[in-house]
Amino acid sequence: MKELKVKVRGLAKSFGSLEVLKSIDLDVYEGDVICIIGPSGSGKSTFLRCLNLLEQPNAGSVEIEGKDILDKSNDVNVMRRNIGMVFQQFNLFPHLTAKKNIMLAPVDMKLMTKQEAEDKAMELLDKVGLADKAENFPRQLSGGQKQRVAIARALAMNPNIMLFDEPTSALDPEMIGEVLQVMKELAQAGMTMIIVTHEMSFARDVADKVIFMEEGYIVESGAPAEIFSNPKEERTKQFLSYVL
């Protein structure tokens, strides 16, 4: 039996009077690749940000590897180490080289010596096909290269779960493939991943489960073949008719 990595029950989030998430339930098991699709403003990114407390939920529970992250007695920074996050806008430090960006967190948190972190950074840069860019600064990298460095940086903490928030939406079309390829390789290696994406062909090829969200609800979820070829809900059909 695969380990339950993420258990979400009744998750709700409002910003003032605007309800962004309305009673979300989700189970994610070890090695699952979950792709979340849906129109802009449906709550997808907010949901992802609630999973590592970048946003504080108003109600419900989030258990990561059996621990309730909303329980004040749990150290959220320790729990966050197990959750890698890759953002739309890379969020690299402009004054640090690619290698130093990757080394920063493991050294700061005293999880590795500088030498260990440097070895790890080079191993990860090699993994994402950028070993030759180790000494380059973000301004010297293309968008696709920056996003691959950002993925390497998230992996430097040896996370058990990776969250991706529309990782290709800020990229030129020809750079999208190189980032998706790295993500495919992570999926094949068994990484547990939750991905908010507009890349329908990627979701169809790589996901174990596709979730369609709208207006703060999970409208429909299922295997990619079901969702893309035979969606049950009228709203899912309508959305897919626009994007496919």
Coordinates of N, CA and C in Angstrom, one line a residue:
M1 N 0.8 -1.2 0.0 CA 0.0 0.0 0.0 C 0.9 1.3 0.0
K2 N 0.6 2.2 -0.9 CA 1.4 3.4 -1.0 C 1.1 4.3 0.1
E3 N 2.1 5.0 0.6 CA 1.9 5.9 1.7 C 1.1 7.1 1.3
L4 N 0.1 7.6 2.2 CA -0.6 8.8 2.0 C 0.3 10.0 2.3
K5 N 0.6 10.8 1.3 CA 1.6 11.9 1.5 C 0.8 13.2 1.9
V6 N -0.3 13.4 1.2 CA -1.0 14.7 1.5 C -2.5 14.3 1.7
K7 N -3.1 14.8 2.8 CA -4.5 14.6 3.0 C -5.1 15.9 3.3
V8 N -6.0 16.4 2.5 CA -6.7 17.7 2.6 C -8.2 17.4 2.9
R9 N -8.7 18.0 3.9 CA -10.2 17.9 4.2 C -10.8 19.3 4.5
G10 N -11.9 19.6 3.7 CA -12.7 20.8 4.0 C -11.9 22.1 3.9
L11 N -10.9 22.1 3.1 CA -10.0 23.3 3.0 C -10.8 24.5 2.4
A12 N -10.7 25.6 3.2 CA -11.4 26.8 2.7 C -10.4 28.0 2.9
K13 N -10.5 29.0 2.0 CA -9.7 30.2 2.1 C -10.4 31.3 1.5
S14 N -10.5 32.4 2.3 CA -11.1 33.7 1.8 C -10.1 34.8 1.9
F15 N -10.2 35.7 1.0 CA -9.5 37.0 1.1 C -10.6 38.1 1.3
G16 N -10.8 38.5 2.6 CA -11.9 39.4 2.9 C -13.2 38.7 2.6
S17 N -14.1 39.3 1.8 CA -15.4 38.6 1.5 C -15.3 37.7 0.3
L18 N -14.1 37.6 -0.3 CA -14.0 36.8 -1.5 C -13.6 35.3 -1.1
E19 N -14.5 34.4 -1.3 CA -14.2 33.0 -1.0 C -13.4 32.4 -2.2
V20 N -12.2 32.0 -2.0 CA -11.3 31.5 -3.1 C -11.3 30.0 -3.1
L21 N -11.4 29.4 -2.0 CA -11.4 27.9 -1.9 C -12.6 27.6 -1.0
K22 N -13.4 26.6 -1.5 CA -14.6 26.2 -0.8 C -14.6 24.7 -0.5
S23 N -14.2 24.3 0.6 CA -14.3 22.9 1.1 C -13.6 21.9 0.1
I24 N -12.3 22.0 0.0 CA -11.5 21.1 -0.9 C -11.1 19.9 -0.1
D25 N -11.3 18.7 -0.7 CA -10.8 17.4 -0.2 C -9.9 16.8 -1.3
L26 N -8.8 16.3 -0.8 CA -7.8 15.6 -1.7 C -6.9 14.7 -1.0
D27 N -6.7 13.5 -1.6 CA -5.7 12.6 -1.1 C -4.6 12.4 -2.2
V28 N -3.4 12.5 -1.8 CA -2.2 12.3 -2.7 C -1.3 11.2 -2.1
Y29 N -1.1 10.2 -2.9 CA -0.3 9.1 -2.4 C 1.2 9.2 -3.0
E30 N 2.1 8.5 -2.3 CA 3.5 8.5 -2.7 C 3.6 8.2 -4.2
G31 N 4.4 9.0 -4.9 CA 4.6 8.8 -6.4 C 3.5 9.3 -7.3
D32 N 2.4 9.8 -6.7 CA 1.3 10.4 -7.5 C 1.8 11.6 -8.3
V33 N 1.3 11.8 -9.5 CA 1.5 13.1 -10.2 C 0.0 13.6 -10.4
I34 N -0.3 14.7 -9.7 CA -1.6 15.3 -9.8 C -1.5 16.6 -10.6
C35 N -2.3 16.7 -11.7 CA -2.3 18.0 -12.4 C -3.6 18.7 -12.2
I36 N -3.6 19.9 -11.8 CA -4.8 20.7 -11.5 C -4.9 21.7 -12.7
I37 N -6.1 21.6 -13.3 CA -6.4 22.5 -14.5 C -7.7 23.3 -14.1
G38 N -7.9 24.3 -14.9 CA -9.1 25.1 -14.7 C -8.9 26.6 -15.1
P39 N -9.9 27.4 -15.3 CA -9.8 28.8 -15.7 C -9.0 29.6 -14.7
S40 N -8.5 30.7 -15.1 CA -7.8 31.7 -14.2 C -8.8 32.1 -13.1
G41 N -8.3 32.3 -11.9 CA -9.2 32.7 -10.8 C -10.0 31.6 -10.2
S42 N -9.7 30.3 -10.5 CA -10.5 29.2 -10.0 C -10.0 28.8 -8.6
G43 N -8.9 29.3 -8.1 CA -8.4 28.9 -6.8 C -7.2 28.0 -6.9
K44 N -6.7 27.6 -8.1 CA -5.7 26.6 -8.2 C -4.4 27.0 -7.5
S45 N -3.9 28.2 -7.7 CA -2.6 28.6 -7.1 C -2.8 28.8 -5.6
T46 N -3.9 29.3 -5.2 CA -4.2 29.5 -3.8 C -4.2 28.2 -3.0
F47 N -4.8 27.2 -3.7 CA -4.8 25.8 -3.1 C -3.4 25.3 -2.9
L48 N -2.5 25.5 -3.9 CA -1.1 25.0 -3.8 C -0.4 25.8 -2.7
R49 N -0.7 27.1 -2.6 CA 0.0 27.9 -1.6 C -0.4 27.6 -0.1
C50 N -1.7 27.0 0.0 CA -2.1 26.6 1.3 C -1.4 25.3 1.8
L51 N -0.9 24.5 0.8 CA -0.3 23.3 1.2 C 1.0 23.4 1.9
N52 N 1.7 24.6 1.7 CA 2.9 24.8 2.5 C 2.8 26.1 3.3
L53 N 1.6 26.5 3.5 CA 1.3 27.7 4.4 C 1.9 29.0 3.9
L54 N 2.1 29.1 2.6 CA 2.3 30.5 2.1 C 1.1 31.3 2.1
E55 N -0.1 30.6 2.2 CA -1.4 31.2 2.5 C -1.9 30.4 3.7
Q56 N -2.5 31.1 4.6 CA -3.1 30.5 5.8 C -4.6 30.2 5.6
P57 N -4.9 28.9 5.6 CA -6.3 28.5 5.3 C -7.3 29.1 6.4
N58 N -8.5 29.3 6.1 CA -9.5 29.8 7.1 C -10.2 28.6 7.8
A59 N -10.2 27.5 7.1 CA -10.9 26.3 7.7 C -10.4 25.0 7.0
G60 N -10.6 23.9 7.7 CA -10.2 22.6 7.1 C -8.9 22.2 7.7
S61 N -8.4 21.0 7.2 CA -7.1 20.5 7.7 C -6.2 20.1 6.5
V62 N -4.9 20.2 6.7 CA -3.9 19.7 5.7 C -2.9 18.9 6.5
E63 N -2.9 17.6 6.1 CA -1.9 16.7 6.7 C -0.8 16.4 5.6
I64 N 0.4 16.6 6.0 CA 1.6 16.3 5.1 C 2.3 15.2 5.8
E65 N 2.4 14.0 5.2 CA 3.0 12.8 5.7 C 2.6 12.6 7.2
G66 N 1.3 12.7 7.4 CA 0.7 12.3 8.7 C 0.7 13.4 9.7
K67 N 1.3 14.6 9.4 CA 1.3 15.7 10.4 C 0.5 16.8 9.9
D68 N -0.3 17.3 10.8 CA -1.2 18.5 10.5 C -0.4 19.8 10.5
I69 N -0.3 20.4 9.3 CA 0.6 21.6 9.2 C -0.1 22.8 9.9
L70 N -1.4 22.7 10.2 CA -2.1 23.8 10.8 C -2.0 23.7 12.4
D71 N -1.5 22.6 12.9 CA -1.3 22.4 14.3 C -0.1 23.3 14.7
K72 N -0.4 24.2 15.6 CA 0.7 25.2 16.0 C 1.9 24.6 16.7
S73 N 1.7 23.4 17.2 CA 2.8 22.7 17.9 C 3.9 22.1 16.9
N74 N 3.5 22.0 15.6 CA 4.4 21.5 14.6 C 5.2 22.7 14.0
D75 N 6.5 22.5 13.9 CA 7.4 23.6 13.3 C 7.2 23.6 11.8
V76 N 6.5 24.6 11.3 CA 6.2 24.6 9.9 C 7.5 24.7 9.0
N77 N 8.5 25.3 9.5 CA 9.8 25.4 8.7 C 10.4 24.0 8.5
V78 N 10.3 23.2 9.5 CA 10.8 21.9 9.4 C 10.0 21.1 8.4
M79 N 8.7 21.2 8.5 CA 7.8 20.5 7.6 C 7.9 21.0 6.1
R80 N 8.2 22.3 6.0 CA 8.4 22.8 4.6 C 9.6 22.3 3.9
R81 N 10.6 21.8 4.7 CA 11.8 21.2 4.0 C 11.4 20.1 3.1
N82 N 10.3 19.4 3.5 CA 9.9 18.2 2.7 C 9.1 18.5 1.5
I83 N 8.8 19.8 1.3 CA 7.9 20.3 0.2 C 8.7 21.3 -0.6
G84 N 9.1 20.8 -1.8 CA 9.7 21.8 -2.8 C 8.6 22.6 -3.5
M85 N 8.9 23.8 -3.8 CA 8.0 24.7 -4.5 C 8.7 25.4 -5.7
V86 N 8.0 25.3 -6.8 CA 8.5 26.0 -8.0 C 7.5 26.9 -8.5
F87 N 7.8 28.2 -8.6 CA 6.9 29.3 -8.9 C 6.9 29.6 -10.4
Q88 N 5.9 30.4 -10.8 CA 5.7 30.9 -12.1 C 6.9 31.8 -12.5
Q89 N 7.3 32.6 -11.6 CA 8.3 33.6 -11.9 C 9.7 33.3 -11.4
F90 N 10.1 32.1 -11.3 CA 11.4 31.6 -10.9 C 11.9 32.0 -9.5
N91 N 11.8 33.3 -9.2 CA 12.2 33.8 -7.8 C 13.6 33.4 -7.5
L92 N 14.5 33.5 -8.5 CA 15.9 33.3 -8.2 C 16.5 34.6 -7.7
F93 N 17.6 34.5 -6.8 CA 18.3 35.7 -6.3 C 19.2 36.2 -7.5
P94 N 19.0 37.5 -7.9 CA 19.7 38.0 -9.1 C 21.2 38.1 -8.8
H95 N 21.6 38.3 -7.6 CA 23.0 38.6 -7.3 C 23.8 37.3 -7.0
L96 N 23.1 36.1 -7.1 CA 23.8 34.9 -6.9 C 23.9 34.1 -8.2
T97 N 25.0 33.3 -8.4 CA 25.1 32.4 -9.6 C 24.1 31.3 -9.5
A98 N 23.9 30.6 -10.5 CA 23.0 29.4 -10.5 C 23.3 28.5 -9.4
K99 N 24.6 28.2 -9.3 CA 25.1 27.3 -8.3 C 24.8 27.8 -6.9
K100 N 25.1 29.1 -6.7 CA 24.9 29.6 -5.3 C 23.4 29.7 -4.9
N101 N 22.6 30.0 -5.9 CA 21.1 29.9 -5.7 C 20.7 28.6 -5.1
I102 N 21.3 27.5 -5.7 CA 20.9 26.2 -5.2 C 21.5 25.8 -3.9
M103 N 22.7 26.3 -3.6 CA 23.4 26.0 -2.4 C 22.8 26.8 -1.1
L104 N 22.2 27.9 -1.4 CA 21.8 28.8 -0.3 C 21.0 28.2 0.8
A105 N 19.9 27.6 0.5 CA 19.0 27.0 1.6 C 19.6 25.9 2.4
P106 N 20.2 24.9 1.7 CA 20.8 23.8 2.5 C 21.9 24.3 3.5
V107 N 22.7 25.3 3.0 CA 23.8 25.8 3.9 C 23.2 26.7 5.0
D108 N 22.2 27.6 4.7 CA 21.6 28.5 5.6 C 20.9 27.7 6.7
M109 N 20.3 26.6 6.4 CA 19.6 25.8 7.4 C 20.5 24.7 8.0
K110 N 21.7 24.8 7.7 CA 22.7 23.9 8.3 C 22.4 22.4 8.1
L111 N 21.9 22.2 6.9 CA 21.6 20.8 6.5 C 22.8 20.2 5.8
M112 N 23.7 21.0 5.3 CA 24.8 20.6 4.5 C 26.0 21.5 4.8
T113 N 27.2 21.0 4.7 CA 28.4 21.9 4.7 C 28.4 22.6 3.3
K114 N 29.2 23.6 3.2 CA 29.3 24.3 1.9 C 29.8 23.4 0.8
Q115 N 30.7 22.5 1.1 CA 31.2 21.6 0.1 C 30.2 20.6 -0.3
E116 N 29.4 20.1 0.7 CA 28.3 19.1 0.4 C 27.3 19.8 -0.5
A117 N 27.0 21.0 -0.1 CA 25.9 21.8 -0.9 C 26.4 22.1 -2.3
E118 N 27.7 22.4 -2.4 CA 28.3 22.6 -3.8 C 28.2 21.3 -4.6
D119 N 28.6 20.2 -4.0 CA 28.5 18.9 -4.7 C 27.1 18.6 -5.2
K120 N 26.2 18.9 -4.3 CA 24.8 18.6 -4.5 C 24.3 19.5 -5.7
A121 N 24.7 20.8 -5.6 CA 24.2 21.8 -6.6 C 24.7 21.4 -8.0
M122 N 26.0 20.9 -8.1 CA 26.5 20.5 -9.4 C 25.8 19.2 -9.9
E123 N 25.5 18.3 -9.0 CA 24.8 17.1 -9.4 C 23.4 17.5 -9.9
L124 N 22.7 18.4 -9.2 CA 21.4 18.8 -9.7 C 21.4 19.6 -11.0
L125 N 22.4 20.5 -11.1 CA 22.5 21.2 -12.4 C 22.8 20.3 -13.5
D126 N 23.6 19.2 -13.3 CA 23.8 18.2 -14.3 C 22.5 17.5 -14.6
K127 N 21.7 17.2 -13.6 CA 20.4 16.5 -13.8 C 19.4 17.3 -14.7
V128 N 19.5 18.7 -14.5 CA 18.5 19.5 -15.3 C 19.2 20.0 -16.6
G129 N 20.4 19.5 -16.9 CA 21.1 19.8 -18.1 C 21.8 21.2 -18.2
L130 N 22.2 21.7 -17.0 CA 22.8 23.0 -16.9 C 24.1 23.1 -16.2
A131 N 24.9 22.0 -16.2 CA 26.1 21.9 -15.4 C 27.1 23.0 -16.0
D132 N 27.0 23.3 -17.3 CA 27.9 24.4 -17.9 C 27.4 25.8 -17.5
K133 N 26.3 25.9 -16.8 CA 25.8 27.3 -16.5 C 26.0 27.6 -15.0
A134 N 26.8 26.8 -14.3 CA 26.9 26.9 -12.8 C 27.3 28.3 -12.3
E135 N 28.2 28.9 -13.1 CA 28.7 30.2 -12.6 C 28.0 31.4 -13.3
N136 N 26.9 31.1 -14.0 CA 26.1 32.2 -14.7 C 25.1 32.8 -13.7
F137 N 24.9 34.1 -13.8 CA 23.9 34.8 -13.0 C 22.5 34.7 -13.7
P138 N 21.4 34.8 -13.0 CA 20.1 34.7 -13.6 C 20.0 35.5 -14.9
R139 N 20.5 36.7 -14.9 CA 20.4 37.6 -16.1 C 21.0 37.0 -17.3
Q140 N 21.9 36.1 -17.1 CA 22.6 35.5 -18.3 C 22.0 34.2 -18.7
L141 N 20.8 33.9 -18.1 CA 20.1 32.7 -18.5 C 18.8 33.0 -19.2
S142 N 18.4 32.0 -20.0 CA 17.0 32.2 -20.7 C 16.0 31.8 -19.6
G143 N 14.7 32.1 -20.0 CA 13.6 31.8 -19.0 C 13.5 30.3 -18.7
G144 N 13.7 29.5 -19.7 CA 13.7 28.0 -19.5 C 14.8 27.6 -18.6
Q145 N 16.0 28.2 -18.8 CA 17.1 27.8 -18.0 C 16.9 28.3 -16.5
K146 N 16.4 29.5 -16.3 CA 16.1 30.0 -15.0 C 15.1 29.0 -14.3
Q147 N 14.1 28.6 -15.0 CA 13.1 27.7 -14.4 C 13.7 26.3 -14.0
R148 N 14.6 25.9 -14.9 CA 15.3 24.6 -14.5 C 16.2 24.8 -13.3
V149 N 16.9 25.9 -13.2 CA 17.7 26.2 -12.0 C 16.7 26.2 -10.7
A150 N 15.5 26.9 -10.9 CA 14.6 26.9 -9.8 C 14.1 25.5 -9.4
I151 N 14.0 24.6 -10.3 CA 13.6 23.2 -10.0 C 14.8 22.6 -9.2
A152 N 16.0 22.8 -9.7 CA 17.2 22.2 -9.0 C 17.3 22.8 -7.6
R153 N 17.0 24.1 -7.5 CA 17.0 24.7 -6.1 C 16.0 24.0 -5.2
A154 N 14.8 23.8 -5.7 CA 13.8 23.1 -4.9 C 14.2 21.7 -4.5
L155 N 14.9 21.0 -5.4 CA 15.3 19.6 -5.2 C 16.5 19.5 -4.2
A156 N 17.2 20.6 -4.0 CA 18.4 20.6 -3.2 C 18.1 20.3 -1.7
M157 N 16.8 20.5 -1.3 CA 16.4 20.2 0.1 C 16.0 18.8 0.2
N158 N 16.1 18.0 -0.8 CA 15.7 16.6 -0.8 C 14.2 16.4 -0.4
P159 N 13.3 17.2 -1.1 CA 11.9 17.1 -0.7 C 11.3 15.8 -1.0
N160 N 10.2 15.5 -0.3 CA 9.4 14.3 -0.6 C 8.3 14.6 -1.5
I161 N 7.9 15.9 -1.6 CA 6.8 16.3 -2.4 C 7.2 17.6 -3.1
M162 N 6.8 17.7 -4.4 CA 7.1 18.9 -5.2 C 5.8 19.5 -5.6
L163 N 5.7 20.9 -5.4 CA 4.6 21.6 -5.9 C 5.0 22.6 -7.0
F164 N 4.3 22.6 -8.1 CA 4.6 23.4 -9.2 C 3.4 24.3 -9.5
D165 N 3.7 25.6 -9.5 CA 2.6 26.6 -9.7 C 2.8 27.2 -11.1
E166 N 2.1 26.6 -12.1 CA 2.2 27.1 -13.5 C 3.6 27.4 -13.9
P167 N 4.5 26.4 -13.8 CA 5.9 26.6 -14.0 C 6.3 27.0 -15.4
T168 N 5.4 26.8 -16.4 CA 5.8 27.2 -17.8 C 5.0 28.4 -18.3
S169 N 4.2 29.0 -17.5 CA 3.3 30.1 -18.0 C 4.0 31.4 -18.3
A170 N 5.2 31.6 -17.8 CA 6.0 32.8 -18.0 C 7.0 32.6 -19.1
L171 N 7.0 31.4 -19.8 CA 8.1 31.0 -20.7 C 7.6 31.2 -22.2
D172 N 8.6 31.5 -23.0 CA 8.3 31.5 -24.5 C 8.0 30.0 -24.9
P173 N 7.2 29.8 -25.9 CA 6.8 28.5 -26.3 C 8.0 27.5 -26.5
E174 N 9.1 28.0 -27.1 CA 10.2 27.0 -27.4 C 10.9 26.6 -26.1
M175 N 10.7 27.3 -25.0 CA 11.4 26.9 -23.8 C 10.6 26.0 -22.9
I176 N 9.3 25.9 -23.2 CA 8.4 25.1 -22.3 C 8.8 23.7 -22.3
G177 N 9.1 23.1 -23.5 CA 9.5 21.7 -23.6 C 10.6 21.3 -22.7
E178 N 11.7 22.2 -22.6 CA 12.8 21.8 -21.8 C 12.5 21.7 -20.3
V179 N 11.5 22.5 -19.8 CA 11.1 22.5 -18.4 C 10.2 21.3 -18.2
L180 N 9.3 21.0 -19.1 CA 8.4 19.9 -19.0 C 9.2 18.6 -19.0
Q181 N 10.3 18.5 -19.8 CA 11.1 17.3 -19.9 C 11.7 17.0 -18.5
V182 N 12.2 18.0 -17.8 CA 12.7 17.8 -16.5 C 11.7 17.3 -15.5
M183 N 10.5 17.9 -15.7 CA 9.4 17.4 -14.8 C 8.9 16.0 -15.1
K184 N 9.0 15.6 -16.4 CA 8.6 14.2 -16.8 C 9.6 13.3 -16.1
E185 N 10.9 13.7 -16.2 CA 12.0 12.8 -15.6 C 11.8 12.6 -14.1
L186 N 11.4 13.7 -13.4 CA 11.1 13.6 -12.0 C 9.9 12.7 -11.7
A187 N 8.9 12.8 -12.6 CA 7.7 11.9 -12.4 C 8.1 10.4 -12.6
Q188 N 8.9 10.2 -13.6 CA 9.4 8.8 -13.9 C 10.2 8.3 -12.8
A189 N 10.9 9.2 -12.1 CA 11.8 8.7 -10.9 C 11.0 8.5 -9.7
G190 N 9.6 8.8 -9.7 CA 8.8 8.5 -8.6 C 8.5 9.6 -7.6
M191 N 8.9 10.9 -8.0 CA 8.6 12.0 -7.2 C 7.1 12.3 -7.1
T192 N 6.6 12.5 -5.9 CA 5.2 12.9 -5.6 C 5.1 14.4 -6.0
M193 N 4.2 14.7 -7.0 CA 4.1 16.0 -7.5 C 2.6 16.5 -7.6
I194 N 2.4 17.8 -7.3 CA 1.1 18.4 -7.5 C 1.4 19.7 -8.4
I195 N 0.8 19.7 -9.6 CA 1.2 20.6 -10.6 C -0.1 21.4 -11.1
V196 N 0.0 22.7 -10.9 CA -1.0 23.6 -11.5 C -0.5 23.9 -12.9
T197 N -1.3 23.6 -14.0 CA -0.7 23.8 -15.3 C -1.8 24.1 -16.3
H198 N -1.3 24.8 -17.4 CA -2.2 25.0 -18.6 C -1.8 24.1 -19.7
E199 N -0.7 23.2 -19.5 CA -0.2 22.4 -20.5 C -1.0 21.1 -20.5
M200 N -2.1 21.0 -21.4 CA -3.0 19.9 -21.3 C -2.4 18.6 -21.8
S201 N -1.5 18.7 -22.8 CA -0.9 17.5 -23.3 C 0.1 16.9 -22.3
F202 N 0.7 17.7 -21.5 CA 1.6 17.3 -20.4 C 0.7 16.6 -19.4
A203 N -0.4 17.2 -19.0 CA -1.3 16.6 -18.0 C -1.8 15.3 -18.5
R204 N -2.1 15.2 -19.8 CA -2.7 13.9 -20.3 C -1.6 12.8 -20.3
D205 N -0.4 13.2 -20.6 CA 0.7 12.2 -20.7 C 1.3 11.8 -19.4
V206 N 1.4 12.7 -18.4 CA 2.2 12.5 -17.2 C 1.4 12.2 -16.0
A207 N 0.2 12.8 -15.9 CA -0.6 12.8 -14.6 C -1.2 11.4 -14.3
D208 N -1.2 11.1 -13.1 CA -2.0 9.9 -12.6 C -3.5 10.3 -12.4
K209 N -3.6 11.6 -12.0 CA -5.0 12.1 -11.8 C -5.0 13.6 -12.2
V210 N -6.1 13.9 -12.9 CA -6.3 15.3 -13.3 C -7.5 15.9 -12.5
I211 N -7.3 17.1 -12.0 CA -8.4 17.7 -11.2 C -8.8 19.0 -12.0
F212 N -10.1 19.1 -12.2 CA -10.6 20.4 -12.8 C -11.3 21.2 -11.7
M213 N -10.7 22.4 -11.5 CA -11.2 23.4 -10.5 C -11.9 24.6 -11.1
E214 N -13.0 25.0 -10.5 CA -13.6 26.3 -10.9 C -14.3 26.9 -9.7
E215 N -14.1 28.2 -9.5 CA -14.8 29.0 -8.5 C -14.6 28.4 -7.1
G216 N -13.4 27.9 -6.9 CA -13.0 27.4 -5.5 C -13.4 26.0 -5.2
Y217 N -14.0 25.3 -6.2 CA -14.4 23.9 -6.0 C -13.6 23.0 -6.9
I218 N -13.5 21.7 -6.4 CA -13.1 20.7 -7.4 C -14.4 20.2 -8.1
V219 N -14.5 20.5 -9.3 CA -15.7 20.2 -10.1 C -15.7 18.7 -10.5
E220 N -14.5 18.2 -10.9 CA -14.3 16.9 -11.4 C -12.9 16.4 -11.2
S221 N -12.7 15.2 -10.9 CA -11.3 14.6 -10.9 C -11.4 13.2 -11.4
G222 N -10.3 12.7 -12.0 CA -10.2 11.4 -12.4 C -8.9 11.1 -13.2
A223 N -8.8 9.9 -13.8 CA -7.7 9.6 -14.7 C -7.7 10.5 -15.9
P224 N -6.5 10.8 -16.4 CA -6.5 11.7 -17.6 C -7.4 11.3 -18.8
A225 N -7.4 10.0 -19.0 CA -8.2 9.5 -20.1 C -9.7 9.8 -19.9
E226 N -10.2 9.7 -18.6 CA -11.6 10.0 -18.3 C -11.8 11.5 -18.5
I227 N -11.0 12.3 -17.9 CA -11.2 13.8 -17.9 C -11.1 14.4 -19.3
F228 N -10.1 13.9 -20.1 CA -10.0 14.5 -21.4 C -10.9 13.9 -22.5
S229 N -11.1 12.6 -22.3 CA -11.9 12.0 -23.4 C -13.4 11.8 -23.1
N230 N -13.7 11.8 -21.8 CA -15.1 11.5 -21.4 C -15.5 12.2 -20.1
P231 N -15.3 13.6 -20.1 CA -15.7 14.3 -18.9 C -17.2 14.2 -18.6
K232 N -17.5 14.1 -17.3 CA -18.9 13.9 -16.9 C -19.6 15.2 -16.7
E233 N -18.9 16.2 -16.2 CA -19.5 17.5 -15.9 C -19.6 18.4 -17.1
E234 N -20.7 19.1 -17.2 CA -20.9 20.0 -18.3 C -19.8 21.1 -18.4
R235 N -19.5 21.6 -17.1 CA -18.5 22.7 -17.1 C -17.1 22.3 -17.5
T236 N -16.8 21.0 -17.2 CA -15.5 20.5 -17.6 C -15.4 20.4 -19.1
K237 N -16.5 19.9 -19.7 CA -16.6 19.8 -21.2 C -16.4 21.1 -21.8
Q238 N -17.1 22.1 -21.3 CA -17.0 23.5 -21.8 C -15.6 24.0 -21.8
F239 N -15.0 23.9 -20.6 CA -13.6 24.4 -20.4 C -12.7 23.7 -21.4
L240 N -12.8 22.4 -21.5 CA -11.9 21.6 -22.4 C -12.1 21.9 -23.9
S241 N -13.3 22.3 -24.2 CA -13.6 22.6 -25.6 C -12.9 23.9 -26.0
Y242 N -12.6 24.8 -25.0 CA -11.9 26.0 -25.3 C -10.4 25.8 -25.4
V243 N -9.9 24.9 -24.6 CA -8.4 24.8 -24.5 C -7.8 23.6 -25.3
L244 N -8.6 22.7 -25.8 CA -8.0 21.6 -26.5 C -8.1 21.8 -28.0

